[in-house]
Short mmCIF file of N, CA and C in Angstrom, two decimals:
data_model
loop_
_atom_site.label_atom_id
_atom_site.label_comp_id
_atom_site.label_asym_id
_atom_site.label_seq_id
_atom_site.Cartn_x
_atom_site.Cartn_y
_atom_site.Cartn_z
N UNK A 1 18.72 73.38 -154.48
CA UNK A 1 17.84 73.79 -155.56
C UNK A 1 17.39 75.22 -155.33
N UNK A 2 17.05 76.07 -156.35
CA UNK A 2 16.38 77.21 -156.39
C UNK A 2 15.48 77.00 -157.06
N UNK A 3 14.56 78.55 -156.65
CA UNK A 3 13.31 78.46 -157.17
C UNK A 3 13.44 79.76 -157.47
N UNK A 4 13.23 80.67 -158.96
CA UNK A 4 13.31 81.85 -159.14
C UNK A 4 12.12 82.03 -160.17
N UNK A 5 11.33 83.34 -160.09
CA UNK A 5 10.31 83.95 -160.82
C UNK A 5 8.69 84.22 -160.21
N UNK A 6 7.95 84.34 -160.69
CA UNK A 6 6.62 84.44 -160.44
C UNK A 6 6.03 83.06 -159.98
N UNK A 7 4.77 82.85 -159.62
CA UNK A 7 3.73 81.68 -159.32
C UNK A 7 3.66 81.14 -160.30
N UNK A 8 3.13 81.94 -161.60
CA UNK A 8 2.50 81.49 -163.20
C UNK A 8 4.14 81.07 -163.72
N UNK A 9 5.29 81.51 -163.18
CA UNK A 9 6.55 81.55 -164.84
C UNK A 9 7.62 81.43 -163.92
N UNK A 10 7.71 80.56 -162.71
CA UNK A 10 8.91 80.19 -161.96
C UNK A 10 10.14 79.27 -163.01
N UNK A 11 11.18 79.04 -162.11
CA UNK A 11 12.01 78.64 -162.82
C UNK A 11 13.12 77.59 -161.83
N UNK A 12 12.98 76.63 -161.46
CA UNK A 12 14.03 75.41 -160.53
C UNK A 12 14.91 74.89 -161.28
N UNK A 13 16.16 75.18 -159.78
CA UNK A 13 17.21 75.02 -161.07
C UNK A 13 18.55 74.53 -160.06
N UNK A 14 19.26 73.85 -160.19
CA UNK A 14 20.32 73.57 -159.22
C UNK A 14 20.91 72.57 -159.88
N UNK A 15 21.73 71.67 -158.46
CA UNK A 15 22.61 70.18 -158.50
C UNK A 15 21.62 69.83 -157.41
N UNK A 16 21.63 68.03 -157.62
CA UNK A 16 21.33 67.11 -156.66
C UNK A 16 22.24 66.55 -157.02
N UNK A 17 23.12 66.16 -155.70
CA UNK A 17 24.57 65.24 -155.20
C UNK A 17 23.86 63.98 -154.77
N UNK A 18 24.49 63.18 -155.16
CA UNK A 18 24.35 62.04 -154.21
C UNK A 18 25.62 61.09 -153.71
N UNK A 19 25.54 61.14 -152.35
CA UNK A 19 26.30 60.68 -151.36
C UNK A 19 25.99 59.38 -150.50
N UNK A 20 27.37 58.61 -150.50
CA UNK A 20 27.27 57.78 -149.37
C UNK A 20 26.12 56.99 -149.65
N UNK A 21 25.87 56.16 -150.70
CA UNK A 21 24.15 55.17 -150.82
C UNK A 21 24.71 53.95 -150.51
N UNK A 22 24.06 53.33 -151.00
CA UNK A 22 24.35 51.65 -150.73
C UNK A 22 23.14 50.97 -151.17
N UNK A 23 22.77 50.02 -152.21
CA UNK A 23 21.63 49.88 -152.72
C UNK A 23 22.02 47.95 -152.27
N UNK A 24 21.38 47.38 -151.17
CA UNK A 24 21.24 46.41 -150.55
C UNK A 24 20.14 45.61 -150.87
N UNK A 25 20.13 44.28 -151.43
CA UNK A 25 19.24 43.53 -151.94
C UNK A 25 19.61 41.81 -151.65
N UNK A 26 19.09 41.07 -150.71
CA UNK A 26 19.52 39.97 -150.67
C UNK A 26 18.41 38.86 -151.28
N UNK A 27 18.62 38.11 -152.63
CA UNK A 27 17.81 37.56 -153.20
C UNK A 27 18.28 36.03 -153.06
N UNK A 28 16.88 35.31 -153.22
CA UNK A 28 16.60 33.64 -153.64
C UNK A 28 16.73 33.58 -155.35
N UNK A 29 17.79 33.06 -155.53
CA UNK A 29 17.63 33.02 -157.21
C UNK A 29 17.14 31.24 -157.33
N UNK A 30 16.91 30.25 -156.82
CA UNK A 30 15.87 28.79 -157.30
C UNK A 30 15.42 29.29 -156.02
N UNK A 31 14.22 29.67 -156.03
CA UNK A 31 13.20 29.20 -154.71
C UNK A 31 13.18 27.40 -154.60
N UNK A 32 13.21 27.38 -153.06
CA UNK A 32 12.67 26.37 -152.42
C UNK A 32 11.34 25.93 -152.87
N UNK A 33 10.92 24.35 -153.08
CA UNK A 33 9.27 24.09 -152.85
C UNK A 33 8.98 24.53 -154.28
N UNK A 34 9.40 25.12 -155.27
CA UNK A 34 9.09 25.17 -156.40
C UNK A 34 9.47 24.38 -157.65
N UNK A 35 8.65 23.88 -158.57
CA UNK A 35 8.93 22.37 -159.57
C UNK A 35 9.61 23.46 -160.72
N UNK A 36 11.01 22.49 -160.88
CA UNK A 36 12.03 22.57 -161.99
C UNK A 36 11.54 22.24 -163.08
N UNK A 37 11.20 23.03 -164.21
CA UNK A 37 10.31 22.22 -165.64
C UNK A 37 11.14 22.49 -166.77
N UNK A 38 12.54 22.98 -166.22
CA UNK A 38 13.62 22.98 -167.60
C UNK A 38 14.22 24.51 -168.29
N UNK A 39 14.86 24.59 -169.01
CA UNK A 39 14.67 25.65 -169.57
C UNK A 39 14.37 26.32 -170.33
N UNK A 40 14.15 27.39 -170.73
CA UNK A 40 13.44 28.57 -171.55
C UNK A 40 14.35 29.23 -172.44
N UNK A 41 13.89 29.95 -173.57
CA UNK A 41 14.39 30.72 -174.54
C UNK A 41 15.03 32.04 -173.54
N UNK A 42 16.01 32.43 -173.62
CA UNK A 42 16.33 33.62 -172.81
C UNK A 42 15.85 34.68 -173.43
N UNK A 43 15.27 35.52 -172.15
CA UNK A 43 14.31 36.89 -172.12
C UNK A 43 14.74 37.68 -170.99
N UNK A 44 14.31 39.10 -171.34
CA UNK A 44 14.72 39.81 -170.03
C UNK A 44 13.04 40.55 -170.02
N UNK A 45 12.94 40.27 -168.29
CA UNK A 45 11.67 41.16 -167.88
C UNK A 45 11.36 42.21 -168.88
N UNK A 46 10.21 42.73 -169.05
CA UNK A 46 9.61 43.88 -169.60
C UNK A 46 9.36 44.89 -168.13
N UNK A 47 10.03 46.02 -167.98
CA UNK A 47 10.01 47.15 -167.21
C UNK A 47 8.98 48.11 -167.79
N UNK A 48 7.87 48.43 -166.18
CA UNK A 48 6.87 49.37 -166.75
C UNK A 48 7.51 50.93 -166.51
N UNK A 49 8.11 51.45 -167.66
CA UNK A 49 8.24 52.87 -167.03
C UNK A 49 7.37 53.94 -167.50
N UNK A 50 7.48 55.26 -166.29
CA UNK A 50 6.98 55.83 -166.47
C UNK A 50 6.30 56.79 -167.41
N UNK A 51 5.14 56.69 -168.12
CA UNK A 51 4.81 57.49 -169.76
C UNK A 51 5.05 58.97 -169.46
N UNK A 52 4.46 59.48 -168.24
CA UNK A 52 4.64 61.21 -168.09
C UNK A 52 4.40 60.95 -166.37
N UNK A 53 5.82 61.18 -165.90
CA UNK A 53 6.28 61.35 -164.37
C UNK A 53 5.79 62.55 -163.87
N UNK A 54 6.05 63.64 -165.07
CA UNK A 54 5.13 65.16 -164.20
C UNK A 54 3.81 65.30 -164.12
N UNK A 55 2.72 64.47 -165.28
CA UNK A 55 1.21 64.61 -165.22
C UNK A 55 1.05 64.49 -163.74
N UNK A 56 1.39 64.21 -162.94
CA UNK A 56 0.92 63.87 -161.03
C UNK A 56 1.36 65.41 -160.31
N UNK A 57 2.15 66.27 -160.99
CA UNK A 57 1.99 67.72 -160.82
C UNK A 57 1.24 68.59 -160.89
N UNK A 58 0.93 69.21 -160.36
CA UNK A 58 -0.76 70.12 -160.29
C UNK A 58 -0.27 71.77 -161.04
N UNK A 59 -1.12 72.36 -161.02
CA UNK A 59 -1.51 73.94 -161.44
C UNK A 59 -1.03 74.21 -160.61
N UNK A 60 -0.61 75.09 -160.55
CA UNK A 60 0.56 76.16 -161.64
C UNK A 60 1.79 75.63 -161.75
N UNK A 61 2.30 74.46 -160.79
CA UNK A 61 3.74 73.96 -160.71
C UNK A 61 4.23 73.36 -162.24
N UNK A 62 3.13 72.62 -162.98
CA UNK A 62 3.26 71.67 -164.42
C UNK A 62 4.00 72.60 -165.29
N UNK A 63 3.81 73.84 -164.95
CA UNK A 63 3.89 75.09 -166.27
C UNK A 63 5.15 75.49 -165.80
N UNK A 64 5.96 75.23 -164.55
CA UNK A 64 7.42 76.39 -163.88
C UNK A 64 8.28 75.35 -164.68
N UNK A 65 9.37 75.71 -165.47
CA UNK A 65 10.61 75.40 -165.60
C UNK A 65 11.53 74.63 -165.09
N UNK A 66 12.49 73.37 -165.25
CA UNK A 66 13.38 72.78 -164.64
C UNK A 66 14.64 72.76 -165.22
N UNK A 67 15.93 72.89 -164.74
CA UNK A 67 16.97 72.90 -165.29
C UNK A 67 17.87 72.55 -163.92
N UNK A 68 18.07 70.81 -163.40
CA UNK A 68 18.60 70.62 -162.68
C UNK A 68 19.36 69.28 -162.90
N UNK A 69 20.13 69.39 -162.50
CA UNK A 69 21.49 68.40 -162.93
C UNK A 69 21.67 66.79 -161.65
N UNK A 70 21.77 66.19 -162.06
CA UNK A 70 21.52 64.63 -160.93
C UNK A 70 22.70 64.08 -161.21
N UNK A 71 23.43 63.99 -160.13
CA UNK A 71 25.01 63.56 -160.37
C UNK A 71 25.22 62.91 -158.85
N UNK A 72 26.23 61.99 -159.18
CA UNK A 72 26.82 61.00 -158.33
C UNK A 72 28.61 62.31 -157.88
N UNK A 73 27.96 62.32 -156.55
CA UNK A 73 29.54 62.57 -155.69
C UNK A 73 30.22 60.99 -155.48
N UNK A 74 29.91 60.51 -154.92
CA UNK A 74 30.29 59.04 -154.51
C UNK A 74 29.46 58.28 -155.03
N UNK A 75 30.22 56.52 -155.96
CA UNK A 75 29.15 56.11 -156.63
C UNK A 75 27.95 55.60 -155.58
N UNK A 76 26.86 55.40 -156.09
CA UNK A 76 26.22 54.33 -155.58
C UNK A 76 26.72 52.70 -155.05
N UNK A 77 27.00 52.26 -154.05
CA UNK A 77 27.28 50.95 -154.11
C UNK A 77 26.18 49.82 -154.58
N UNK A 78 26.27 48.68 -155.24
CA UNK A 78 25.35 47.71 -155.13
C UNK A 78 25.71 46.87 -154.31
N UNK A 79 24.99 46.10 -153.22
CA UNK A 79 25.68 44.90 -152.38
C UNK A 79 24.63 43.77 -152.03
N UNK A 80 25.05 43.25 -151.68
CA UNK A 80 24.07 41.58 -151.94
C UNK A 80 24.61 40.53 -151.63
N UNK A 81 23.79 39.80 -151.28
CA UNK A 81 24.33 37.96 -151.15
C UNK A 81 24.69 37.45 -152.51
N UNK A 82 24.29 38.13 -153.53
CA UNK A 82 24.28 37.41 -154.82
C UNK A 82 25.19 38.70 -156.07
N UNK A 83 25.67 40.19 -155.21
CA UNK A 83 25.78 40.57 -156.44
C UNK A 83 27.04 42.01 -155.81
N UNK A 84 27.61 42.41 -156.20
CA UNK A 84 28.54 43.80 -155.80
C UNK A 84 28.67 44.84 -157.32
N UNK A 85 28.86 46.14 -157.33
CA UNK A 85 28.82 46.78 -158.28
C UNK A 85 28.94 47.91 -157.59
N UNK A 86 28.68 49.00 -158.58
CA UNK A 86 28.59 50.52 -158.21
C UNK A 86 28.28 50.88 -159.84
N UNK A 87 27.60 52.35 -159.43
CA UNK A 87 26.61 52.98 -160.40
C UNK A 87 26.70 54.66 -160.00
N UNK A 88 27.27 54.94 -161.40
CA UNK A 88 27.84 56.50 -161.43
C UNK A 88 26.35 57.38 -162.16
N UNK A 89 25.57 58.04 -161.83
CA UNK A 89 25.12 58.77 -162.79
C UNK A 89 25.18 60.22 -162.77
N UNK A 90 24.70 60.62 -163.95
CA UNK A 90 25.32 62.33 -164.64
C UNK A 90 24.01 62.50 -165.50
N UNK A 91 23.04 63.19 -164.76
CA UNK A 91 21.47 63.24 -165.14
C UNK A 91 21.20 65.00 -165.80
N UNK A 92 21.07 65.55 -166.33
CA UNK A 92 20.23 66.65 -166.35
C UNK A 92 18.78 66.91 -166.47
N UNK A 93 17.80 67.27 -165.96
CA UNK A 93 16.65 67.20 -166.30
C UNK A 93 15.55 68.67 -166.23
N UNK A 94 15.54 68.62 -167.66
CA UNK A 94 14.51 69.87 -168.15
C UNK A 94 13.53 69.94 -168.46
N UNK A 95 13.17 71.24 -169.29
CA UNK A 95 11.23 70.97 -169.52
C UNK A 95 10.69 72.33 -168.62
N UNK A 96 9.51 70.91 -168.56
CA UNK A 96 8.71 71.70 -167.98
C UNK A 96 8.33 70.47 -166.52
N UNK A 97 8.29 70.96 -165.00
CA UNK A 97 8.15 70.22 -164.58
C UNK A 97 6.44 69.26 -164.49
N UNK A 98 5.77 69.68 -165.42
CA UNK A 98 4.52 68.81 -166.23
C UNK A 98 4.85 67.67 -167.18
N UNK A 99 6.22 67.92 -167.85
CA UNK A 99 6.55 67.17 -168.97
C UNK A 99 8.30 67.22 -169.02
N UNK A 100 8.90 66.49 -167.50
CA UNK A 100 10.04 66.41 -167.54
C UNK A 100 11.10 65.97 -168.68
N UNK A 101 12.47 66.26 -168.97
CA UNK A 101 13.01 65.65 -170.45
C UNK A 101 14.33 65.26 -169.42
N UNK A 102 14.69 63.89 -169.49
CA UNK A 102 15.92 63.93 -168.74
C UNK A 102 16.49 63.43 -170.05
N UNK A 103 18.36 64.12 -169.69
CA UNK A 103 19.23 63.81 -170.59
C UNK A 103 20.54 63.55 -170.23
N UNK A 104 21.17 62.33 -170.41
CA UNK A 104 22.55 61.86 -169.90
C UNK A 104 22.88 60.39 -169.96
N UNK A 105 23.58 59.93 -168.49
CA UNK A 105 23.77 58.61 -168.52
C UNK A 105 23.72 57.97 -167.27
N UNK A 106 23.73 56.79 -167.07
CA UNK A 106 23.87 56.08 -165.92
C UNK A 106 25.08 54.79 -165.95
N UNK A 107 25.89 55.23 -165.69
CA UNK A 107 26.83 53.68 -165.85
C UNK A 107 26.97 53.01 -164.39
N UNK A 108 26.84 51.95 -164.98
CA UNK A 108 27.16 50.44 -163.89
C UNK A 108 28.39 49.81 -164.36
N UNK A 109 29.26 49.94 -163.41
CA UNK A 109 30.69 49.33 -163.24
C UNK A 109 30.75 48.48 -162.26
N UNK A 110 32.26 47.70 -162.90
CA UNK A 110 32.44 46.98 -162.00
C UNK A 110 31.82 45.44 -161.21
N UNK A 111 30.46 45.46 -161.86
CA UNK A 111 29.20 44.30 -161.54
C UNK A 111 29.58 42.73 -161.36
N UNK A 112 29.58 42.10 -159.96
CA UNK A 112 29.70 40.60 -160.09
C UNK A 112 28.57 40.47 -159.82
N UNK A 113 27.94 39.56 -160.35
CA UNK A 113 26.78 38.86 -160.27
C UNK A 113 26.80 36.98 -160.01
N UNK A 114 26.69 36.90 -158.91
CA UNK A 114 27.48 35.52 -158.43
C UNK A 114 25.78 34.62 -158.78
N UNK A 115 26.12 33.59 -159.77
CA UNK A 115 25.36 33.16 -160.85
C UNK A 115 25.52 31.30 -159.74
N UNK A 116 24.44 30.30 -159.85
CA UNK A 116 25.06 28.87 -159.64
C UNK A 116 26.28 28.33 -159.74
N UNK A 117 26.41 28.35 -161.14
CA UNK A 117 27.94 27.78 -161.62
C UNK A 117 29.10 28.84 -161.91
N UNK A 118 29.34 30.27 -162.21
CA UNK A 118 29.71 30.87 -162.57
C UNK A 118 29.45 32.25 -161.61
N UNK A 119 30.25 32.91 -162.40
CA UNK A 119 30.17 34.86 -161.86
C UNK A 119 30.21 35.44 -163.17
N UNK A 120 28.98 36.21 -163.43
CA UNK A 120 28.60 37.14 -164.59
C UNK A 120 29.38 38.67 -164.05
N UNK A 121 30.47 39.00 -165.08
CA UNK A 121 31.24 40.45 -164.30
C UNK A 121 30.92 41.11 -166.05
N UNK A 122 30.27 42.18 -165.32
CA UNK A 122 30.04 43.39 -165.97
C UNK A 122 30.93 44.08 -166.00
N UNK A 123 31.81 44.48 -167.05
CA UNK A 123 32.52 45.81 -166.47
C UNK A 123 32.61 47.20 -166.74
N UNK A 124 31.37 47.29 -167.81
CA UNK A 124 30.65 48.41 -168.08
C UNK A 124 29.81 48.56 -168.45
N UNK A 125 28.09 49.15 -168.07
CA UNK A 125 27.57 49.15 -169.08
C UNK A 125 26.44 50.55 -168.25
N UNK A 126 25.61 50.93 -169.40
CA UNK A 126 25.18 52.44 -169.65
C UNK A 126 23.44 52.41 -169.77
N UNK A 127 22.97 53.25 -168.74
CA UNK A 127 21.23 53.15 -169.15
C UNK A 127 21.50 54.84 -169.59
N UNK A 128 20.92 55.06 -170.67
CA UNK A 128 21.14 56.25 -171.75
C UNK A 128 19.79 56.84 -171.83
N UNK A 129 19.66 58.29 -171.09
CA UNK A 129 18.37 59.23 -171.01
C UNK A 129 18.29 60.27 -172.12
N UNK A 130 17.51 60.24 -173.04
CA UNK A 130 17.44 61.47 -173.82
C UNK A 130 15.78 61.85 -173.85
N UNK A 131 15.75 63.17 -174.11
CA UNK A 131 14.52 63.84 -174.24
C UNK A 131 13.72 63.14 -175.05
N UNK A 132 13.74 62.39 -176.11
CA UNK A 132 12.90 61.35 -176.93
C UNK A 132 12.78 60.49 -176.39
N UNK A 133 12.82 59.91 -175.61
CA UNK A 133 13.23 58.56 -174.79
C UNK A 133 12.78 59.11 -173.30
N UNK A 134 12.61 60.22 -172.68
CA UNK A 134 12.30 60.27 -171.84
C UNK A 134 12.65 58.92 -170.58
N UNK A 135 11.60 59.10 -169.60
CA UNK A 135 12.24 58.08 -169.06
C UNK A 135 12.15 56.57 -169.02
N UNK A 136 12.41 56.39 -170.26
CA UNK A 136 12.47 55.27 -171.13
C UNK A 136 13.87 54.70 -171.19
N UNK A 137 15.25 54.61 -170.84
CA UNK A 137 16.27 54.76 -171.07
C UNK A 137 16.19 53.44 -171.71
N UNK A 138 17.80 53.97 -172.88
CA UNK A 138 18.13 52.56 -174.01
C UNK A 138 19.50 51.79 -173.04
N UNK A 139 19.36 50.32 -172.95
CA UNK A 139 20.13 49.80 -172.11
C UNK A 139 21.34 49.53 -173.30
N UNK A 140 22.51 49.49 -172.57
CA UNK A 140 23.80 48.75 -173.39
C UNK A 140 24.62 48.12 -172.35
N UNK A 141 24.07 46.90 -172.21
CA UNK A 141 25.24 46.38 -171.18
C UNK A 141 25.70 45.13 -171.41
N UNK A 142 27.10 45.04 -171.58
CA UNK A 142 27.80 43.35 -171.88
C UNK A 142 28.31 43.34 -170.47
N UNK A 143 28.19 41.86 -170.65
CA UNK A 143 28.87 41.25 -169.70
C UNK A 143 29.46 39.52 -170.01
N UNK A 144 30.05 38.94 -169.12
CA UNK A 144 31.06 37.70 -169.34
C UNK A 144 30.60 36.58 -168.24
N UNK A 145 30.43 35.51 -167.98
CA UNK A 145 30.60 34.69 -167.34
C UNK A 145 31.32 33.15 -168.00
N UNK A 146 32.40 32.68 -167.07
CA UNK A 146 33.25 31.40 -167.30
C UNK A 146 32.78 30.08 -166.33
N UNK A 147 31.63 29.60 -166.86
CA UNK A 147 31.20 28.30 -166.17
C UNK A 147 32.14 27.30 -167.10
N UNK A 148 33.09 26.80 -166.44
CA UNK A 148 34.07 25.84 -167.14
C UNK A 148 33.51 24.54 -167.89
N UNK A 149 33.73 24.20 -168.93
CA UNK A 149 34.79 25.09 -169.82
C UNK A 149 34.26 26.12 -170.86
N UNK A 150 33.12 26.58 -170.71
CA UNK A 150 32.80 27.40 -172.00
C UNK A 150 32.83 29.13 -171.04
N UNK A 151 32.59 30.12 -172.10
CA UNK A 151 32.79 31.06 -171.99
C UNK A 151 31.59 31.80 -172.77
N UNK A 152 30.67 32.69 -172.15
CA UNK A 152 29.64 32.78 -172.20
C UNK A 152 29.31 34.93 -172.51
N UNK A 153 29.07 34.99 -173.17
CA UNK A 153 28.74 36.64 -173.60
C UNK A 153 27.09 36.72 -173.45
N UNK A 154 27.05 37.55 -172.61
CA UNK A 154 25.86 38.31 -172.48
C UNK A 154 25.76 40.08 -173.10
N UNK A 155 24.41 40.26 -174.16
CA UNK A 155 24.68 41.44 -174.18
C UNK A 155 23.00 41.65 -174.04
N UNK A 156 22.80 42.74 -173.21
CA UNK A 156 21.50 43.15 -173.14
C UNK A 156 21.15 44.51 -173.85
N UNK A 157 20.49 45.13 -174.54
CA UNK A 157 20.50 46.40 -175.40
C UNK A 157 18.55 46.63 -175.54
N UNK A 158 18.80 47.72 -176.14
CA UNK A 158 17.39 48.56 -176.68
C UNK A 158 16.39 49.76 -175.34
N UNK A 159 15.46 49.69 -175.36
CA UNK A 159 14.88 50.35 -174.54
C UNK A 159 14.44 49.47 -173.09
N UNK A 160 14.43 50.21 -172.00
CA UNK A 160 14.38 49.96 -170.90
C UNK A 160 12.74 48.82 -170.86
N UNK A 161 11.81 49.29 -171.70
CA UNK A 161 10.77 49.03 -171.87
C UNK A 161 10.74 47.57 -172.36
N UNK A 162 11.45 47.17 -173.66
CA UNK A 162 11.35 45.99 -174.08
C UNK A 162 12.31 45.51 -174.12
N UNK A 163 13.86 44.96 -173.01
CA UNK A 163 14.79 45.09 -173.87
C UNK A 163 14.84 43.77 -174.37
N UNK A 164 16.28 44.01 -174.96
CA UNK A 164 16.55 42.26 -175.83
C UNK A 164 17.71 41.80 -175.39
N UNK A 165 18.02 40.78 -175.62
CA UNK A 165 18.71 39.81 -174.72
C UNK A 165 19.76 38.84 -175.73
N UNK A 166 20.91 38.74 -175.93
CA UNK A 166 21.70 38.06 -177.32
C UNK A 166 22.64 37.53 -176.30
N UNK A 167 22.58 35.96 -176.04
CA UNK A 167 23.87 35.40 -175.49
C UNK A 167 24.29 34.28 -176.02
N UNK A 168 25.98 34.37 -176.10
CA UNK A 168 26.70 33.00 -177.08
C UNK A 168 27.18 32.50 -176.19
N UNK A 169 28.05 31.16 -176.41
CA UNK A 169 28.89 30.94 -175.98
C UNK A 169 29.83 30.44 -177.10
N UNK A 170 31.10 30.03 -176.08
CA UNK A 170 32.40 29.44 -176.87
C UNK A 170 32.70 28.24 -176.17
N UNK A 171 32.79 27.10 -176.41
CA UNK A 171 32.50 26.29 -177.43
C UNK A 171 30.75 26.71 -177.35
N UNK A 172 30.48 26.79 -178.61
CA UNK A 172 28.96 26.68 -178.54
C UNK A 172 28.11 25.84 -177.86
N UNK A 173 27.21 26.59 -177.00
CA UNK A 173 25.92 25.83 -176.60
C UNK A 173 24.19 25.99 -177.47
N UNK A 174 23.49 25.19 -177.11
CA UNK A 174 22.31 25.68 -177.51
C UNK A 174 21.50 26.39 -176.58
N UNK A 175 20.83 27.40 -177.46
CA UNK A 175 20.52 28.78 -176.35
C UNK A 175 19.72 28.61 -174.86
N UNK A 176 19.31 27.42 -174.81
CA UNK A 176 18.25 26.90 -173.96
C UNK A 176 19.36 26.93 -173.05
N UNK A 177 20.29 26.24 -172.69
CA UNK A 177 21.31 25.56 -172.15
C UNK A 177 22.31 26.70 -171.60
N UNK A 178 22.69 28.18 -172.20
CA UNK A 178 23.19 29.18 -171.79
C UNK A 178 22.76 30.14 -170.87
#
């Protein structure tokens, strides 16, 4: 990164690479000791993101300029007892560093998600940064799982904030049951 100009009217500006990660998470998907009461309408968490990431920037820094680019050299790996993937992103982020604007994409490839009965495989999908949206990103991600014999579509979409959740199957189930 650079830093070019005055105290009052600087200007940061570069690449951040990222190398060699590995994003490691080993989860309980049924906890132990906890009562089974059936199932639910499918929902996806509500994510709190951030309203203004630069307000926590002080005088004079809020007011200097950003024009720096966030990119994957090597993807990210995902790895897990429960899940494998990798995650490419291609970020730019401008503004002002008071009132950051990021703009680009994040794709997740490749995704098994090793489910009870089944494996949910992603094989593409996109968290989408624009300056209106800040860092709010709009999700688009399908994915597939084959718990025999039906065949099951997951698509998750909208903002990171609320998203929404649409899954069928073939032969049809009722949604409780998918």
């Amino acid at each position: 990164l650079q830093i070019k100009g005055t105290m009052a009217d600087a200007q940061v500006s570069g690449e951040v690479g990222v190398i060699d990660s590995v994003f490691y998470k080993d989860m309980e998907l049924i906890p132990i000791g906890k009562p089974f009461l059936g199932p639910s309408a499918d929902s996806l968490p509500k994510v709190d993101t951030p309203k203004n990431p630069g307000a926590a920037v002080p005088a004079p820094f809020n007011e200097w300029t950003a024009e720096i680019v966030v990119k994957t050299i090597d993807p990210i790996l995902i790895r897990g007892n429960l899940g494998r993937g990798q995650v490419d992103v291609a970020l730019r982020i401008g503004g002002k560093l008071g009132d950051p604007k990021p703009n680009g994409k994040v794709r997740i490839s490749g995704l098994e998600a090793r489910l009870p009965f089944s494996t949910l495989l992603v094989k593409e999908g996109y968290l989408t940064f624009s300056p209106e949206t800040g860092f709010d990103p709009t999700l688009e991600i399908r994915g597939t799982a084959e718990p025999r014999p039906y065949r099951v579509q997951v698509y998750a979409y909208g903002r990171m904030s609320d998203p929404q959740l649409v899954l069928t199957s073939e032969p049809p189930l009722p949604e409780t049951e998918i």
